PDB file of C-alpha atoms in Angstrom:
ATOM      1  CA  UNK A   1       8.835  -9.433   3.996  1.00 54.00           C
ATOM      2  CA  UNK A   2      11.403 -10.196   1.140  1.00 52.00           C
ATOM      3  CA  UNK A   3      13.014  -7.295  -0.673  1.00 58.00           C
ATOM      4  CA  UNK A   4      11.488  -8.356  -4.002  1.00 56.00           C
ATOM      5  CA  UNK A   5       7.694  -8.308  -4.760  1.00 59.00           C
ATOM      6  CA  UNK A   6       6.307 -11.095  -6.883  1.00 56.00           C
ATOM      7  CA  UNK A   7       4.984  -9.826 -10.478  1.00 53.00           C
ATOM      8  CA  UNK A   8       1.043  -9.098  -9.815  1.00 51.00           C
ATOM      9  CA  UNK A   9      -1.257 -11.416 -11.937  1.00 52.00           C
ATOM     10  CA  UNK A  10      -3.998 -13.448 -11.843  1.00 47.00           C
ATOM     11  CA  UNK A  11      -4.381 -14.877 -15.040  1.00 51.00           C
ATOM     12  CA  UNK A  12      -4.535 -17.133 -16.507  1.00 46.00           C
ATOM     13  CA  UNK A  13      -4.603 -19.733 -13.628  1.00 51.00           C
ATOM     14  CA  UNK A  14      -5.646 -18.644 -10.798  1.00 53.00           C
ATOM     15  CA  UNK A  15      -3.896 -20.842  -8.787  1.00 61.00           C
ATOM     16  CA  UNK A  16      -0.832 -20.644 -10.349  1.00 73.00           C
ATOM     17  CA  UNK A  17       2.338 -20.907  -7.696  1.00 76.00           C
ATOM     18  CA  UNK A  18       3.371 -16.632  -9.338  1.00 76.00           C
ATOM     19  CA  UNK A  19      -0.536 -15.416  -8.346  1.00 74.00           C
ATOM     20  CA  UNK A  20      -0.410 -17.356  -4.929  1.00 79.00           C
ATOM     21  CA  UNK A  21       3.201 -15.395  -4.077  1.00 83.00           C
ATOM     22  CA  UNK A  22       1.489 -12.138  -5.665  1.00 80.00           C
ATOM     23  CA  UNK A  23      -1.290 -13.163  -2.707  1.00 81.00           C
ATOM     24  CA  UNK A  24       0.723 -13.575  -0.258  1.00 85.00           C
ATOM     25  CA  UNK A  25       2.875 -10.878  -0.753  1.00 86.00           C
ATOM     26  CA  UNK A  26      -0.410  -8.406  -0.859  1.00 88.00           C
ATOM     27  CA  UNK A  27      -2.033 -10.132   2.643  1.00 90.00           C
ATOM     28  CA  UNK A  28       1.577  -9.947   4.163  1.00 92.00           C
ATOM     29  CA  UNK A  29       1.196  -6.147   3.916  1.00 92.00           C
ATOM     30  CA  UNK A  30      -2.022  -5.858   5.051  1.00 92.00           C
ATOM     31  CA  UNK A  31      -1.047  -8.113   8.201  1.00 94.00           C
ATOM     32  CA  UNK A  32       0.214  -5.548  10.536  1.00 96.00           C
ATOM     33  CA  UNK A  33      -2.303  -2.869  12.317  1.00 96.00           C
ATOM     34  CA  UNK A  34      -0.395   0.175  11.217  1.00 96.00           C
ATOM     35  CA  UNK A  35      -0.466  -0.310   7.747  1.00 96.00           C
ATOM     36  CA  UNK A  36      -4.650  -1.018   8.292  1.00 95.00           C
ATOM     37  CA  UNK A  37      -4.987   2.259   9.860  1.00 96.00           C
ATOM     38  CA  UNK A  38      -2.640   4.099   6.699  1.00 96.00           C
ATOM     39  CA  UNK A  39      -4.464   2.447   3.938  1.00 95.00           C
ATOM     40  CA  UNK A  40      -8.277   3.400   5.521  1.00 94.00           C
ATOM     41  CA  UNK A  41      -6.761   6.988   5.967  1.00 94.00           C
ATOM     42  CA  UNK A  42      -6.123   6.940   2.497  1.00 93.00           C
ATOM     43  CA  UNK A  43      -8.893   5.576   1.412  1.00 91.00           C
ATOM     44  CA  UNK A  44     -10.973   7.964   3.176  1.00 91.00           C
ATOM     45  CA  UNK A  45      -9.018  11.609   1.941  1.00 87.00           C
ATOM     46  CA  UNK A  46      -7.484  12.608  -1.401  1.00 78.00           C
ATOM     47  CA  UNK A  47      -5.514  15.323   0.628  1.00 77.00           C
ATOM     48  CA  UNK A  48      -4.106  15.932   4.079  1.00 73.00           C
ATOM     49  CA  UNK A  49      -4.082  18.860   6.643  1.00 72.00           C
ATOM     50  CA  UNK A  50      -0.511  19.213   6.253  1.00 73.00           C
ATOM     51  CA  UNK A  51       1.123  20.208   3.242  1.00 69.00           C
ATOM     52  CA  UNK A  52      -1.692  21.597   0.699  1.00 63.00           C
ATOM     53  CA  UNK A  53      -4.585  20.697  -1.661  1.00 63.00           C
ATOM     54  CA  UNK A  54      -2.033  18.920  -3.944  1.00 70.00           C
ATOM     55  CA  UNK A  55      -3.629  15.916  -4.374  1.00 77.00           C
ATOM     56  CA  UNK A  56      -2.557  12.714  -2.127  1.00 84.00           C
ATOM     57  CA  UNK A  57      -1.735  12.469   1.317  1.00 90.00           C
ATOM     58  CA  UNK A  58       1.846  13.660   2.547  1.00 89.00           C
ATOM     59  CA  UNK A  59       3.940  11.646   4.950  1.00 89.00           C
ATOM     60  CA  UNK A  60       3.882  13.697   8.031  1.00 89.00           C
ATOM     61  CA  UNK A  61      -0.047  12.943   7.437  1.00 91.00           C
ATOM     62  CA  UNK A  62       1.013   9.545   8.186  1.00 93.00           C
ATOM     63  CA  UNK A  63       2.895  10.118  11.246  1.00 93.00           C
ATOM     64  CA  UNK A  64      -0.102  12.116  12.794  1.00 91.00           C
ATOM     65  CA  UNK A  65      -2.355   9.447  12.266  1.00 91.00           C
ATOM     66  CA  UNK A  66      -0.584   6.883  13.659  1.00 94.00           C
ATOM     67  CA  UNK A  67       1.177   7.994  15.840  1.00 95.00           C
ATOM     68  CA  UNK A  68       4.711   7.012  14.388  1.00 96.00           C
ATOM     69  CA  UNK A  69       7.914   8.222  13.869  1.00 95.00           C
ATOM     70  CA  UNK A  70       8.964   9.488  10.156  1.00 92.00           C
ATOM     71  CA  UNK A  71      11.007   6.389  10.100  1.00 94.00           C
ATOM     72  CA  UNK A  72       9.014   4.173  11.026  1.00 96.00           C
ATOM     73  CA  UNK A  73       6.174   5.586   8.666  1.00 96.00           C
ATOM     74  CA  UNK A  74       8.025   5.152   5.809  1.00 94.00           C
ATOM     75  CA  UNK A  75       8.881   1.605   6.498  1.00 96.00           C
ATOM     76  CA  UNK A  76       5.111   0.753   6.690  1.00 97.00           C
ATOM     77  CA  UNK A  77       4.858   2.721   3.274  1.00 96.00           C
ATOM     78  CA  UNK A  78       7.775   1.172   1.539  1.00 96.00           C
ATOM     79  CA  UNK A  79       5.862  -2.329   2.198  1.00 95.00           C
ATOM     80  CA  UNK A  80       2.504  -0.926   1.166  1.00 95.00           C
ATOM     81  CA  UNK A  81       4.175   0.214  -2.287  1.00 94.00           C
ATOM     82  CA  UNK A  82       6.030  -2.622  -2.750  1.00 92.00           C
ATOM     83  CA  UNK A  83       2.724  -4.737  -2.710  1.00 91.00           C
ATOM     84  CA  UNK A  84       0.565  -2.037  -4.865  1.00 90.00           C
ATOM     85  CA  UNK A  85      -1.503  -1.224  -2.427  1.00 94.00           C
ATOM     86  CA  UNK A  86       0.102   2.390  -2.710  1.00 95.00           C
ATOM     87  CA  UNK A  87       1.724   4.346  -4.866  1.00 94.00           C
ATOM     88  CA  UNK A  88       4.234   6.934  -3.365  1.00 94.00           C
ATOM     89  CA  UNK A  89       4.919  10.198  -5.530  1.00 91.00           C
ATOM     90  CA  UNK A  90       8.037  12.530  -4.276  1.00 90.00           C
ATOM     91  CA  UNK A  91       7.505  15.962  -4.601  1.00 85.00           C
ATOM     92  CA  UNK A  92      10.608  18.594  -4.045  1.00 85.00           C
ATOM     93  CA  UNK A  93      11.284  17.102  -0.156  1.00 84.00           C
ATOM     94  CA  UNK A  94       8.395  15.334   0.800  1.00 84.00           C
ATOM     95  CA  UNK A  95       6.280  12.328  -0.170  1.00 89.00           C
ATOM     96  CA  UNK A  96       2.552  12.157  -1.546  1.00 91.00           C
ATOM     97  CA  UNK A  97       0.918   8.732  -0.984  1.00 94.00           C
ATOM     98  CA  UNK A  98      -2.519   7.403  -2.375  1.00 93.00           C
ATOM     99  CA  UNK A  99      -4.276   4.174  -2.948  1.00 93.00           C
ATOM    100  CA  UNK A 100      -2.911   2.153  -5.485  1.00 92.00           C
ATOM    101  CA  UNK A 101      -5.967   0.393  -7.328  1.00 85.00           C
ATOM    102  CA  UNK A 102      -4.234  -2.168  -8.903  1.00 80.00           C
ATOM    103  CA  UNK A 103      -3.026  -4.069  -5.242  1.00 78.00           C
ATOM    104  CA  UNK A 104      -7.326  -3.725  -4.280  1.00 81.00           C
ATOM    105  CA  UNK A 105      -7.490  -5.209  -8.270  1.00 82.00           C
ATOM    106  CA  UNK A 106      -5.364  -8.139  -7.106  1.00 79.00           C
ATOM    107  CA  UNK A 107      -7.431  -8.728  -3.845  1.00 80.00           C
ATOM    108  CA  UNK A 108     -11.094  -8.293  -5.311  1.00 81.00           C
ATOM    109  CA  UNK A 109      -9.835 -11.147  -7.907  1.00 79.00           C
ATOM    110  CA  UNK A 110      -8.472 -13.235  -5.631  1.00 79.00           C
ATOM    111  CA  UNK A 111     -11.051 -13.751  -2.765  1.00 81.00           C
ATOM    112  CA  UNK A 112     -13.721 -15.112  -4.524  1.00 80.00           C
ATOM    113  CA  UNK A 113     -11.589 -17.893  -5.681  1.00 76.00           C
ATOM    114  CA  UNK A 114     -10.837 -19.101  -2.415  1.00 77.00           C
ATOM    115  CA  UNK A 115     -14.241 -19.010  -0.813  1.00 72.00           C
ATOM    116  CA  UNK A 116     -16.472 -15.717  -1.566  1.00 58.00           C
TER     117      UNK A 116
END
């Protein structure tokens, strides 16, 4: 993936060439099997067993999911922020993740206009 995510809009044209990037920058990150298995984690728990009731799932969460390393976790994570699919909150040393509703925004718009 490119280091810059395309602005995230779908209007007014639908089809315009900045909402087909924004597309393909969200299905991009939702193309590998790792970052499948994060985002229905998080969209199944507001909290994790690890670090507290704070609200949002922490990052060695992650790693005990899937089975990763930390630094390989937070790769994954960096491309599921960078398409809005996530939004990643640092608190003190460690980092809360949660489901970013705008990316989901961005895909429930989109489908439907090419064949749903």
């Amino acid at each position: 993936m490119s280091t810059v995510p395309p602005v995230i809009e779908l209007e007014p044209a639908p089809t315009s060439e900045a909402n087909l990037e924004a597309a393909a920058w969200v299905f991009k990150a939702l193309s590998d099997p790792a970052r499948l298995k994060i985002l229905a984690y998080l969209a199944s728990h507001d909290t994790g067993p690890c670090c507290g009731p704070e609200g949002g799932i922490c990052a060695c969460d992650l790693e005990a999911v899937t089975g990763l390393s930390q630094p390989t976790v937070s790769h994954h994570m960096k491309c599921l922020i960078s398409a809005k699919l996530v939004i990643g909150e640092k608190r003190g040393r460690w980092m809360y993740y949660r489901i970013d509703p705008k990316g989901f925004a961005l895909l429930r718009a989109f489908l439907p206009r090419i064949g749903g």
